[in-house]
mmCIF file of C-alpha atoms and ligand atoms in Angstrom:
data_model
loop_
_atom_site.group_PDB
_atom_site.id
_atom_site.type_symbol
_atom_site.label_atom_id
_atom_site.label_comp_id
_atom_site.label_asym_id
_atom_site.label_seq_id
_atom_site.Cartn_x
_atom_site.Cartn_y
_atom_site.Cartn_z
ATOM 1 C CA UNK A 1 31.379 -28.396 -51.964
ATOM 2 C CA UNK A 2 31.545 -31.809 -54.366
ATOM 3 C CA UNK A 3 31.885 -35.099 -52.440
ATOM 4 C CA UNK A 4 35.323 -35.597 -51.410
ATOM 5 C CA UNK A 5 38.080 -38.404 -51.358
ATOM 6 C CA UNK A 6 38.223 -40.290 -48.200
ATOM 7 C CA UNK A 7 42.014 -40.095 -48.783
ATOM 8 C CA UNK A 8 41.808 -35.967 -48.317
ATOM 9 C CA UNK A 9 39.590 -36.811 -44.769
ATOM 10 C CA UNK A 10 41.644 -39.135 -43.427
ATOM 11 C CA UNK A 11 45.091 -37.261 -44.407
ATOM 12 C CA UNK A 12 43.150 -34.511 -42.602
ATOM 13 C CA UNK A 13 42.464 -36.533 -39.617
ATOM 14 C CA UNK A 14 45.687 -37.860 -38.989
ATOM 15 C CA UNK A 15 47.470 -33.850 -39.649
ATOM 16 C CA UNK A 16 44.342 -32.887 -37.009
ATOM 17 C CA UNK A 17 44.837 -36.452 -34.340
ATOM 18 C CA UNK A 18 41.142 -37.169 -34.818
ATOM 19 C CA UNK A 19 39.220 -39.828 -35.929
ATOM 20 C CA UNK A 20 35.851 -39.419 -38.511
ATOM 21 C CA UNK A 21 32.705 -41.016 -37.645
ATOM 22 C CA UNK A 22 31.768 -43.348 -40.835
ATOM 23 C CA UNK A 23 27.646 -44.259 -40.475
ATOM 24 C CA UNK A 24 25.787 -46.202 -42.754
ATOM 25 C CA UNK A 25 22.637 -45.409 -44.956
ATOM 26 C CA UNK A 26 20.123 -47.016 -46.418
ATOM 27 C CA UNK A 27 17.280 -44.085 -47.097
ATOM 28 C CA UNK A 28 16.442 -40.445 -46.833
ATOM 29 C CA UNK A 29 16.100 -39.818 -43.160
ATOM 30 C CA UNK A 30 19.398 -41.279 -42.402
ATOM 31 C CA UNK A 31 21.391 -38.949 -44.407
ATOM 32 C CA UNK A 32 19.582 -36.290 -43.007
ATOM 33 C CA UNK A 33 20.353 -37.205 -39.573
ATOM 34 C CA UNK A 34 23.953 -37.520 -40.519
ATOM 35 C CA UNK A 35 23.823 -34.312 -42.483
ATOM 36 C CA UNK A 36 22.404 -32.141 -39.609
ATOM 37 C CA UNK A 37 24.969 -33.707 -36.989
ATOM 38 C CA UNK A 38 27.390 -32.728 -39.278
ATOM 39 C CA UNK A 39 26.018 -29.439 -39.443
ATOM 40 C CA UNK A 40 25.306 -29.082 -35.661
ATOM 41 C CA UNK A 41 28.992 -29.921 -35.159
ATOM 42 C CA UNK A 42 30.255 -28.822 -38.013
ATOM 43 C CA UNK A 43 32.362 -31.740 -38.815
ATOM 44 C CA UNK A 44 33.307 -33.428 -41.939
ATOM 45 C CA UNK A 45 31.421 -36.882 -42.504
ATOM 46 C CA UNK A 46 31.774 -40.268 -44.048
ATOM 47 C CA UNK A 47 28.825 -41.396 -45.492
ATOM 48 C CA UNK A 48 28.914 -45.553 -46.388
ATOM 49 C CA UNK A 49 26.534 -47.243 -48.533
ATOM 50 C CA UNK A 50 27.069 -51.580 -48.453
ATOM 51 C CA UNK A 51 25.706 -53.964 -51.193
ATOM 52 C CA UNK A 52 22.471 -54.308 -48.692
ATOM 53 C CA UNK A 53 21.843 -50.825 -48.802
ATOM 54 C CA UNK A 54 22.409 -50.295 -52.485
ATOM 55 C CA UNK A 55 20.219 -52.991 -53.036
ATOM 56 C CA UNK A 56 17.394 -51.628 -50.897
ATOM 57 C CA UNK A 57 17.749 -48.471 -52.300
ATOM 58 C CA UNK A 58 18.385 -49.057 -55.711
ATOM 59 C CA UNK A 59 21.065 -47.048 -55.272
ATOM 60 C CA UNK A 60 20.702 -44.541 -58.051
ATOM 61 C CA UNK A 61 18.432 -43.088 -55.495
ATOM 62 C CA UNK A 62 21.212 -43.370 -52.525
ATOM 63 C CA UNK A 63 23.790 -41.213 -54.685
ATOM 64 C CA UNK A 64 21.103 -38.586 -55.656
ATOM 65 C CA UNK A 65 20.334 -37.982 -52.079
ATOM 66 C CA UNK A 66 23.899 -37.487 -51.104
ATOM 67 C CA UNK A 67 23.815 -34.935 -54.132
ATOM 68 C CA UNK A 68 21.179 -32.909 -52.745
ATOM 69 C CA UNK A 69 22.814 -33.288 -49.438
ATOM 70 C CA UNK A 70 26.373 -31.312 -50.525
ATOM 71 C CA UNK A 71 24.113 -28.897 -52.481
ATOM 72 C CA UNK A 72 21.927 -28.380 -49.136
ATOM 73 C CA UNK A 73 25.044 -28.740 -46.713
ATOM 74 C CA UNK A 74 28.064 -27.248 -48.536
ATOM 75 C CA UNK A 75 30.080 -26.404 -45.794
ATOM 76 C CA UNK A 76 30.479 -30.409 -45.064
ATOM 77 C CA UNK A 77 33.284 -32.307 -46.465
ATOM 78 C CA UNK A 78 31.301 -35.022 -47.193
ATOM 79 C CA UNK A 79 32.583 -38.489 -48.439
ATOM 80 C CA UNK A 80 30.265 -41.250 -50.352
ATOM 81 C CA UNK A 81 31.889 -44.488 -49.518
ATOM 82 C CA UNK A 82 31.366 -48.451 -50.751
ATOM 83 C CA UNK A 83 30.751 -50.687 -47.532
ATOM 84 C CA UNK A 84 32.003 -53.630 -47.643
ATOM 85 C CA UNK A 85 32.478 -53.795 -52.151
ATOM 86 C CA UNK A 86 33.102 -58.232 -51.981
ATOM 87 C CA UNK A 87 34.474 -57.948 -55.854
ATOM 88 C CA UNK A 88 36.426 -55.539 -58.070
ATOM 89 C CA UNK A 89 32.936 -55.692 -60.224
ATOM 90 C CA UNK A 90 30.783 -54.491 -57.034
ATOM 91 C CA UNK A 91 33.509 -51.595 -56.626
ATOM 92 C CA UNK A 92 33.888 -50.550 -60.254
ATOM 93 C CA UNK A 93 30.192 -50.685 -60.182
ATOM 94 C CA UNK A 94 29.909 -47.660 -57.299
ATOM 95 C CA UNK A 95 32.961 -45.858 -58.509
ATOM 96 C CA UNK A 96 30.950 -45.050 -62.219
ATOM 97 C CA UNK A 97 28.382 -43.752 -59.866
ATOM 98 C CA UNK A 98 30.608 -41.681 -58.487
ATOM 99 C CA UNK A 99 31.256 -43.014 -55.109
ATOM 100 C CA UNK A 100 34.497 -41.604 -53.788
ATOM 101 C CA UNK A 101 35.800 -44.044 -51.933
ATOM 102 C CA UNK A 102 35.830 -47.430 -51.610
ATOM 103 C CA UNK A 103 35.965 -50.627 -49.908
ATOM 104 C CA UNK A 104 37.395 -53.700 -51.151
ATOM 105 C CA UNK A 105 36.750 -56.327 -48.649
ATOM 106 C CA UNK A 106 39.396 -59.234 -49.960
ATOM 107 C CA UNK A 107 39.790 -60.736 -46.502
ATOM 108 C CA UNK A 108 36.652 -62.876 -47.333
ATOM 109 C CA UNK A 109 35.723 -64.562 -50.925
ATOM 110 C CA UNK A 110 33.078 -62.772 -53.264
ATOM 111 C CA UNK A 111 30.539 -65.006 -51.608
ATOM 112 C CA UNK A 112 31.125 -62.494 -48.543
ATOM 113 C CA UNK A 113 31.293 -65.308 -46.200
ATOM 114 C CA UNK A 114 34.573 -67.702 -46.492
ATOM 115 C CA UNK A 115 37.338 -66.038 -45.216
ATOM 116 C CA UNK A 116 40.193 -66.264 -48.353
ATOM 117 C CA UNK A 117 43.428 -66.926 -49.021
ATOM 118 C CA UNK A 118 46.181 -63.879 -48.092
ATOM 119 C CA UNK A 119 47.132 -64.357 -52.180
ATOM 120 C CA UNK A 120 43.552 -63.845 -53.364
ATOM 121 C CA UNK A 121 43.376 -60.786 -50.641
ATOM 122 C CA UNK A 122 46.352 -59.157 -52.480
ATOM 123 C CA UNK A 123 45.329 -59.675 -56.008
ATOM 124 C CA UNK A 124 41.777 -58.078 -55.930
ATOM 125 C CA UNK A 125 42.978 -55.673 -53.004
ATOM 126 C CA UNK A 126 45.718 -54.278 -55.521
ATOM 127 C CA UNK A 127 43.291 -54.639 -58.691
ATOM 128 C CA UNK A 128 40.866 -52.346 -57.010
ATOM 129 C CA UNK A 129 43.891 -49.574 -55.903
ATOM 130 C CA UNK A 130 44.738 -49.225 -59.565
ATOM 131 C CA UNK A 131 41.189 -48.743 -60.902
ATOM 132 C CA UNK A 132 40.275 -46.685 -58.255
ATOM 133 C CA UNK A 133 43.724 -44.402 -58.159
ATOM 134 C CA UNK A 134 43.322 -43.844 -61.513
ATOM 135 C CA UNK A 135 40.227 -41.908 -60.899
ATOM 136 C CA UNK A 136 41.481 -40.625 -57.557
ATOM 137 C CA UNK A 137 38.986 -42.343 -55.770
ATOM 138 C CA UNK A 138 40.004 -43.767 -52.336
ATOM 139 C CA UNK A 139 40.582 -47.307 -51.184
ATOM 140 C CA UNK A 140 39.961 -49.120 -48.248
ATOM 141 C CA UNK A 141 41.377 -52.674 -47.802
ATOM 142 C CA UNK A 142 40.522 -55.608 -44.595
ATOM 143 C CA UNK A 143 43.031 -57.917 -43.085
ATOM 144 C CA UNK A 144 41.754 -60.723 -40.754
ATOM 145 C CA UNK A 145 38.105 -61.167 -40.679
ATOM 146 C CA UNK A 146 35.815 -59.388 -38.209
ATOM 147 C CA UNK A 147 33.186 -61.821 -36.449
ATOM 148 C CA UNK A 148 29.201 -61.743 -37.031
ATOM 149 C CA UNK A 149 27.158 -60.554 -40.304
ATOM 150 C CA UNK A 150 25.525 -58.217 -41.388
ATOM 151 C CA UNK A 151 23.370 -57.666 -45.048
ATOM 152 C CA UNK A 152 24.269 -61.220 -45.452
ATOM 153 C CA UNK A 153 28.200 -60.496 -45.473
ATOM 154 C CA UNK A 154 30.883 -61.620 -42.895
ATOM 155 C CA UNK A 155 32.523 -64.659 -41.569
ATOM 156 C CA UNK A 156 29.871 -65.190 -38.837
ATOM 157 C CA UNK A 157 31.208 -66.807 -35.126
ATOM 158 C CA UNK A 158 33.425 -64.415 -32.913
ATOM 159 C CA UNK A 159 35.192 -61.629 -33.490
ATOM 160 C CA UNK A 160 37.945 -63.529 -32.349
ATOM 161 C CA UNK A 161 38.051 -66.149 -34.776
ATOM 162 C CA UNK A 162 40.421 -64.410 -37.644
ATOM 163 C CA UNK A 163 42.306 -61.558 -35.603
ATOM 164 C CA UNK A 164 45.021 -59.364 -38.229
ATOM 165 C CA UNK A 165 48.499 -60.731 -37.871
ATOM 166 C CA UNK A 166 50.585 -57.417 -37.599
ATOM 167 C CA UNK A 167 53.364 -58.495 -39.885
ATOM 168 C CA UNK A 168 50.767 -59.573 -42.478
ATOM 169 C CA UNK A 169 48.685 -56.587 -41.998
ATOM 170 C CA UNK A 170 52.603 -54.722 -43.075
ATOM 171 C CA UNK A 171 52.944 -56.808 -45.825
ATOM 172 C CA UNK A 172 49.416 -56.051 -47.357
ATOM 173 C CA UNK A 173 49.614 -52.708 -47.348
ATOM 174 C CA UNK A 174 53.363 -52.737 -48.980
ATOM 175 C CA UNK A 175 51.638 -55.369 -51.683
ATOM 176 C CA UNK A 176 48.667 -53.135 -52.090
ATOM 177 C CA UNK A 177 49.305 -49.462 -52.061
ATOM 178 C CA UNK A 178 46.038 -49.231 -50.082
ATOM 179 C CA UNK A 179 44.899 -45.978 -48.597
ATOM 180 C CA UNK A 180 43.010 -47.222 -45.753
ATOM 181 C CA UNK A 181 43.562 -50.481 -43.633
ATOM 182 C CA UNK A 182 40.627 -52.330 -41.998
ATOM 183 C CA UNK A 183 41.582 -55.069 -38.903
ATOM 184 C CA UNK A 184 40.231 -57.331 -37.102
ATOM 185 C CA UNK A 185 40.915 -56.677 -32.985
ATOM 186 C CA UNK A 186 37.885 -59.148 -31.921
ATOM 187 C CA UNK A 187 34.620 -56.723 -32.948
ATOM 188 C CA UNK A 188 31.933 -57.714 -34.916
ATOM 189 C CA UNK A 189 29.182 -56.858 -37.083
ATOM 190 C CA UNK A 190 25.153 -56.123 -34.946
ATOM 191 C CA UNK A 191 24.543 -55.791 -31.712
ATOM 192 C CA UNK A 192 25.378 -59.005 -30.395
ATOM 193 C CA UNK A 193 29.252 -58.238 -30.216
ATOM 194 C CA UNK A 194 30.045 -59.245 -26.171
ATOM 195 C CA UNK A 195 28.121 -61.071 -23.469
ATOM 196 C CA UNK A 196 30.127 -58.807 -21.145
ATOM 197 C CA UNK A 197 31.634 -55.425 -21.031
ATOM 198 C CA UNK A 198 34.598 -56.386 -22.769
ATOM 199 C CA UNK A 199 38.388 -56.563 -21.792
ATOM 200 C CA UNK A 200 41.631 -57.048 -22.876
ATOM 201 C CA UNK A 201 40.669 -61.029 -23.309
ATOM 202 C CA UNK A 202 37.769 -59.887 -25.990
ATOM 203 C CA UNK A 203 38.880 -56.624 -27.351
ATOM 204 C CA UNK A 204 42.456 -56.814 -28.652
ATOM 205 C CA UNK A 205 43.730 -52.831 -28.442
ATOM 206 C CA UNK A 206 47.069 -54.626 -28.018
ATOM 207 C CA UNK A 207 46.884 -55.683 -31.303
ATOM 208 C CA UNK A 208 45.431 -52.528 -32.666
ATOM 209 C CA UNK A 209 48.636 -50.886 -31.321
ATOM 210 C CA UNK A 210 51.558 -53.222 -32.797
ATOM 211 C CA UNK A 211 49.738 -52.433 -35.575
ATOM 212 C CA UNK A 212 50.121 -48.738 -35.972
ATOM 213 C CA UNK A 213 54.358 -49.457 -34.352
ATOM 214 C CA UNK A 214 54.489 -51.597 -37.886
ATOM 215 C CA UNK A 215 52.118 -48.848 -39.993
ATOM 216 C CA UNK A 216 53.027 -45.732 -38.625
ATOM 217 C CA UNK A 217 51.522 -44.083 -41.724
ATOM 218 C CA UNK A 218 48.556 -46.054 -42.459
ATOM 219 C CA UNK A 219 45.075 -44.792 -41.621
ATOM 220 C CA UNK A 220 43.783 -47.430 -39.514
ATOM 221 C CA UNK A 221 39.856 -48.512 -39.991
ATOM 222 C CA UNK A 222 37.509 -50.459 -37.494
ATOM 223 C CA UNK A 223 34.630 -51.937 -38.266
ATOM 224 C CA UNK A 224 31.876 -52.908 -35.845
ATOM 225 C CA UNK A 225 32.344 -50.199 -33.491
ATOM 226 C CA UNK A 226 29.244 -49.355 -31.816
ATOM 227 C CA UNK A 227 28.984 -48.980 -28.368
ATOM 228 C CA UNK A 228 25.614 -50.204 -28.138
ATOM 229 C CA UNK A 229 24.227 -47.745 -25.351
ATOM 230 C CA UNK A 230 22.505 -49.550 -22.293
ATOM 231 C CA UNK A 231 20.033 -46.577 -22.771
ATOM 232 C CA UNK A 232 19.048 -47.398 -26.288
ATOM 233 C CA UNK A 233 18.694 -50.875 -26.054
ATOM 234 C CA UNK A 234 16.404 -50.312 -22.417
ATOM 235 C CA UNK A 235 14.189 -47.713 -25.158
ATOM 236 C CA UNK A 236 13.170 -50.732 -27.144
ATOM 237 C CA UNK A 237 13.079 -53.224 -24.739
ATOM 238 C CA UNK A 238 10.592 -50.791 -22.748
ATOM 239 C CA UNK A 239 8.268 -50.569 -25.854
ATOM 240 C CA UNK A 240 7.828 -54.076 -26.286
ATOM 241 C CA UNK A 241 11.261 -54.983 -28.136
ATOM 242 C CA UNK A 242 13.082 -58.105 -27.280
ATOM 243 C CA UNK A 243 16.654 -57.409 -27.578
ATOM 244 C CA UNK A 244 19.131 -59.828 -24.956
ATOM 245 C CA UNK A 245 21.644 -58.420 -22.801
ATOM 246 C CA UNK A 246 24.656 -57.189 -25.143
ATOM 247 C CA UNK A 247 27.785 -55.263 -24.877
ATOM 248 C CA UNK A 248 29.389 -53.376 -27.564
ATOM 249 C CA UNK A 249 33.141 -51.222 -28.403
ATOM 250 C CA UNK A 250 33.355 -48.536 -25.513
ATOM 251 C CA UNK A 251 33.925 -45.262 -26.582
ATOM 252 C CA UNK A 252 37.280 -45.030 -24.358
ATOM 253 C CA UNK A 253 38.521 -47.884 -26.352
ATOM 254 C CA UNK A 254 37.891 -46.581 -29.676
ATOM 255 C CA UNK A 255 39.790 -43.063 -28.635
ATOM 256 C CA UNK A 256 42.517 -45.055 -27.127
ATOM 257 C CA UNK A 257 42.566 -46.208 -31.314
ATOM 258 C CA UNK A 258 42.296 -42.606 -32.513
ATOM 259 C CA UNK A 259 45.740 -42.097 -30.219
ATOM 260 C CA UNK A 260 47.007 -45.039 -32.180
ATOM 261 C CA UNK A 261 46.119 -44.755 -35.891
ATOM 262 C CA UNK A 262 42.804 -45.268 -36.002
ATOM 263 C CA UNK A 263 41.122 -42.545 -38.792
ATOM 264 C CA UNK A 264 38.037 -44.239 -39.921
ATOM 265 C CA UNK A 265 35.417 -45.525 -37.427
ATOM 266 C CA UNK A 266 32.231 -47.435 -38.529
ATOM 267 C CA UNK A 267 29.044 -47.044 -36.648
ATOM 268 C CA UNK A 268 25.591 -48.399 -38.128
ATOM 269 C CA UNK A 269 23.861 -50.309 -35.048
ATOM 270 C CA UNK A 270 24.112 -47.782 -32.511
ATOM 271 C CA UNK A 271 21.778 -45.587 -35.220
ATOM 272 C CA UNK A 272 19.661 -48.201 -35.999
ATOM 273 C CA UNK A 273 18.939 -48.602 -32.552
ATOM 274 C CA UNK A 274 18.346 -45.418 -32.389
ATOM 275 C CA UNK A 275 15.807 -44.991 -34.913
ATOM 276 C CA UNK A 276 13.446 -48.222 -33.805
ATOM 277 C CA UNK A 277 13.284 -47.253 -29.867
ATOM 278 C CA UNK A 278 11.570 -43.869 -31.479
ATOM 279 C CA UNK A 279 9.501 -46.055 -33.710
ATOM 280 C CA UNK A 280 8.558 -48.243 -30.627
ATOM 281 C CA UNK A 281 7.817 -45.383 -28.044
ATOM 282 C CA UNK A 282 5.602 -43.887 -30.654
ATOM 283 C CA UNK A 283 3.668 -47.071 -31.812
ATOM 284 C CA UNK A 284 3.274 -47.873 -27.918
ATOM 285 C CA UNK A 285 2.298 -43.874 -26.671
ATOM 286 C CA UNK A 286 0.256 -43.110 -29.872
ATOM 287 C CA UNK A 287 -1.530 -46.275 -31.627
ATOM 288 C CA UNK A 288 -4.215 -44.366 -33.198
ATOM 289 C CA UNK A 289 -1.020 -42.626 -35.394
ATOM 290 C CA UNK A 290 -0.234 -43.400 -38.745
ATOM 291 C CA UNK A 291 1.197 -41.042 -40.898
ATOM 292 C CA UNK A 292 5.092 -41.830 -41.178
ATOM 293 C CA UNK A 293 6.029 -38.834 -40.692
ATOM 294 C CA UNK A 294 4.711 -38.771 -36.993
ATOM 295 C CA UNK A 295 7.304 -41.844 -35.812
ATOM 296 C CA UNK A 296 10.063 -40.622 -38.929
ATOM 297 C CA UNK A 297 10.616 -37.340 -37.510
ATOM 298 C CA UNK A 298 11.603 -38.672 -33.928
ATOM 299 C CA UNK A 299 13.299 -41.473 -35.515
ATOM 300 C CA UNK A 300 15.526 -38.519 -37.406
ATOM 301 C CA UNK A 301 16.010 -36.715 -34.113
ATOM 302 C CA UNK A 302 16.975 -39.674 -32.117
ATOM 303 C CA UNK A 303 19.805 -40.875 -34.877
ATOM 304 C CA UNK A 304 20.926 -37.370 -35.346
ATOM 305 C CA UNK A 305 21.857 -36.959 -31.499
ATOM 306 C CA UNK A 306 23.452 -40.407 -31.306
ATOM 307 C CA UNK A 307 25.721 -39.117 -34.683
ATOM 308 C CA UNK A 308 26.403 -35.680 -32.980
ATOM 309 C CA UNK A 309 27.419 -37.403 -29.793
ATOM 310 C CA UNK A 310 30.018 -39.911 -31.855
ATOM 311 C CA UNK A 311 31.471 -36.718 -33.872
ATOM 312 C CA UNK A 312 32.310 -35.185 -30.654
ATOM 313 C CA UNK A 313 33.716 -38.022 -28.909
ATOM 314 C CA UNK A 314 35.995 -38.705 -32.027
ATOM 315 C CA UNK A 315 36.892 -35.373 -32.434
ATOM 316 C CA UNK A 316 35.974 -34.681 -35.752
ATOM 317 C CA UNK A 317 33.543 -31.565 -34.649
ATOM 318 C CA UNK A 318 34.855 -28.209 -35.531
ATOM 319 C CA UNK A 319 36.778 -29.464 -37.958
ATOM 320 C CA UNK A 320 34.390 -28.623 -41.468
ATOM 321 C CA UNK A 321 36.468 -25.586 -41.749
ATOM 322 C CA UNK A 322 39.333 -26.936 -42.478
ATOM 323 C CA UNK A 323 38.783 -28.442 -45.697
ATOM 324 C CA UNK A 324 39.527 -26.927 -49.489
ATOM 325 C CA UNK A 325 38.179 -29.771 -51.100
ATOM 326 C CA UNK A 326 40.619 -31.453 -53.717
ATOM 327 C CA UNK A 327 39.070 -32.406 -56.534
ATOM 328 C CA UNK A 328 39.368 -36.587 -57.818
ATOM 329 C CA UNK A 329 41.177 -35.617 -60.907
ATOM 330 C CA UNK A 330 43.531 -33.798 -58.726
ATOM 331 C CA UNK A 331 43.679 -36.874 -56.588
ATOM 332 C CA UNK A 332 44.417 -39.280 -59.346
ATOM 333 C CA UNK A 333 47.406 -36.801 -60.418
ATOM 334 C CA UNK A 334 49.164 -36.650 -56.841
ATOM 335 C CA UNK A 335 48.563 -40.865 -57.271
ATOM 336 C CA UNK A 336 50.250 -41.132 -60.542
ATOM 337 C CA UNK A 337 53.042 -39.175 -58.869
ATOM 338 C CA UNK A 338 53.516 -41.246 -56.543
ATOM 339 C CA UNK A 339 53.207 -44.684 -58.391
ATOM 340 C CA UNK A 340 56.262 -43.354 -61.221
HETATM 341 P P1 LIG B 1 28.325 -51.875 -36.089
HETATM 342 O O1 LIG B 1 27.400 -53.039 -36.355
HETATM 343 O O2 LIG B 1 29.116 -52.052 -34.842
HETATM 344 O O3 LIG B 1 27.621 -50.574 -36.110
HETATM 345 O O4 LIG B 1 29.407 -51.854 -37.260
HETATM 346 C C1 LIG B 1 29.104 -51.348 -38.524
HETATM 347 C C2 LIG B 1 30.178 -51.618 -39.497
HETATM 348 O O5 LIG B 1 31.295 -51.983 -39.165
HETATM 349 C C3 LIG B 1 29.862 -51.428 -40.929
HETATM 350 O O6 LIG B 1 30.877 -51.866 -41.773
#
């Protein structure tokens, strides 16, 4: 099937009570991993490029993978989504590739780094729905600023520093007309997201849940959800890596956000992890290697078990089937319908 809307996934998540795994890409492998997780579990998938990626990939080449992978995978509903767009230029720019969805980060200033005014938020927020809608692509939208960076974009400092205000997260998506609504509940960006197994103090479900009493109807996003597995991080640190202690989201928290709203979940260290502990152990076990594909192909493997794990515990496996995709034009129609 063609890429989908991240509008018809999420309206499928929230009919199904399951949230959709959204992993970020920045090569070949990667999308294979995802793909064959996907496949494995047969679940539909959110695939999410950000400026870094597209950059590093000039991402001509990014889009023609995730071509090849619906023609190679066609049972996946498979969505190509904008991490992180910081301008309505950076969006337009992925929706005449022919992303389908994506992400309008407003809550921070085109820089990527100053958090910005609510008023500024709305304008470029709103600008973005119309373009998009028009085309029937989908549109994601932040309010509050999660902590740390990553690709050069985000506030920095704790997660804690610009938490969503519920009644202004309400407001934003009345001003907006937003599809999808991104918050910030005290994660952040990398690996470095807790010195301790977070609580209540740290990670702010409470917050997460007014939320979804106010936006009943909204699909709910969060950002910087890896767990960060003890068991990755001891793979690197075992060959030769140097990574502190860290804590990241646990899963238990992020399905107590499924049961509240949350649709959309984004995941990129836990794979990247992932992928360099299988680089390590086979730099360390095998030095006399070095043809790629001998430390790519576990790299793959190890990413493609971490995805599959996520899909189940988000409960997006089995769910492929369920899908008759509905084509953008389609999309932009049902839009328009609603806008008159
Ligand atoms: P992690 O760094 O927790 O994987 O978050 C990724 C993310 O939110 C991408 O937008």
């Amino acid at each position: 099937m063609p890429l989908v809307s991240m509008r018809q996934v999420l309206d499928e998540a929230a009919k199904g009570g399951y949230g959709v795994g959204a992993f970020n890409v920045n090569n070949m492998e990667q999308i294979q991993s995802i793909m064959e997780a996907a496949r494995e579990t047969q679940s539909p998938v959110i695939v999410q490029a950000s400026r870094g990626a597209r950059a590093y990939s000039q991402d001509r080449f990014l889009y023609h993978l995730m071509i090849a992978a619906t023609e190679l995978y066609p049972e996946i509903p498979t969505v190509l989504h904008l991490d992180h767009g910081n301008s309505p230029e950076t969006c337009k720019s992925a929706i005449d590739m022919g992303f389908t969805s994506v992400m309008m980060d407003g809550s921070l200033m085109p820089d990527g780094k100053t958090p910005s005014t609510f008023e500024y938020n709305v304008e470029v927020t709103k600008k973005v729905v119309e373009m998009a809608h028009a085309k029937g692509v989908t549109v994601e939208g932040e309010i509050g600023c999660l902590g740390g960076i990553e690709d050069g974009h985000g506030s920095g400092g704790s997660g804690l520093d610009h938490l969503t205000d519920p009644a202004q997260a309400e407001e934003f998506v009345k001003l907006t007309g937003l599809d999808a609504l991104a918050i910030a509940i005290g994660t952040s960006h990398g690996a470095y997201k807790f010195a301790k197994q977070p609580s209540g103090d740290t990670l702010k479900m409470e917050t997460l849940i007014a939320i979804h009493k106010r936006l009943p109807n909204t699909h709910l996003v969060m950002h910087g959800s890896s767990s960060v597995p003890k068991d990755l991080q001891d793979i690197i640190n075992q060959y030769g890596g140097k990574l502190k202690p860290t804590w990241g989201v646990p899963v238990e928290e992020i399905q107590l956000g499924i049961k509240n709203g949350v649709r959309k979940i984004n995941v990129d260290t836990d794979n990247r992890l992932a992928i360099t502990g299988a680089i390590r152990k086979v730099f360390m076990e095998k030095p006399e290697e070095f043809d790629p594909r001998s430390y790519m192909k576990p790299a793959r493997e190890a990413m493609k078990k971490v995805v599959a794990l996520r899909m189940t515990q988000f409960g997006q496996a089995g769910h492929a089937k369920d899908y008759t995709p509905i084509p953008l034009a389609e999309m932009a129609k049902k839009y328009e319908a609603v806008a008159v």
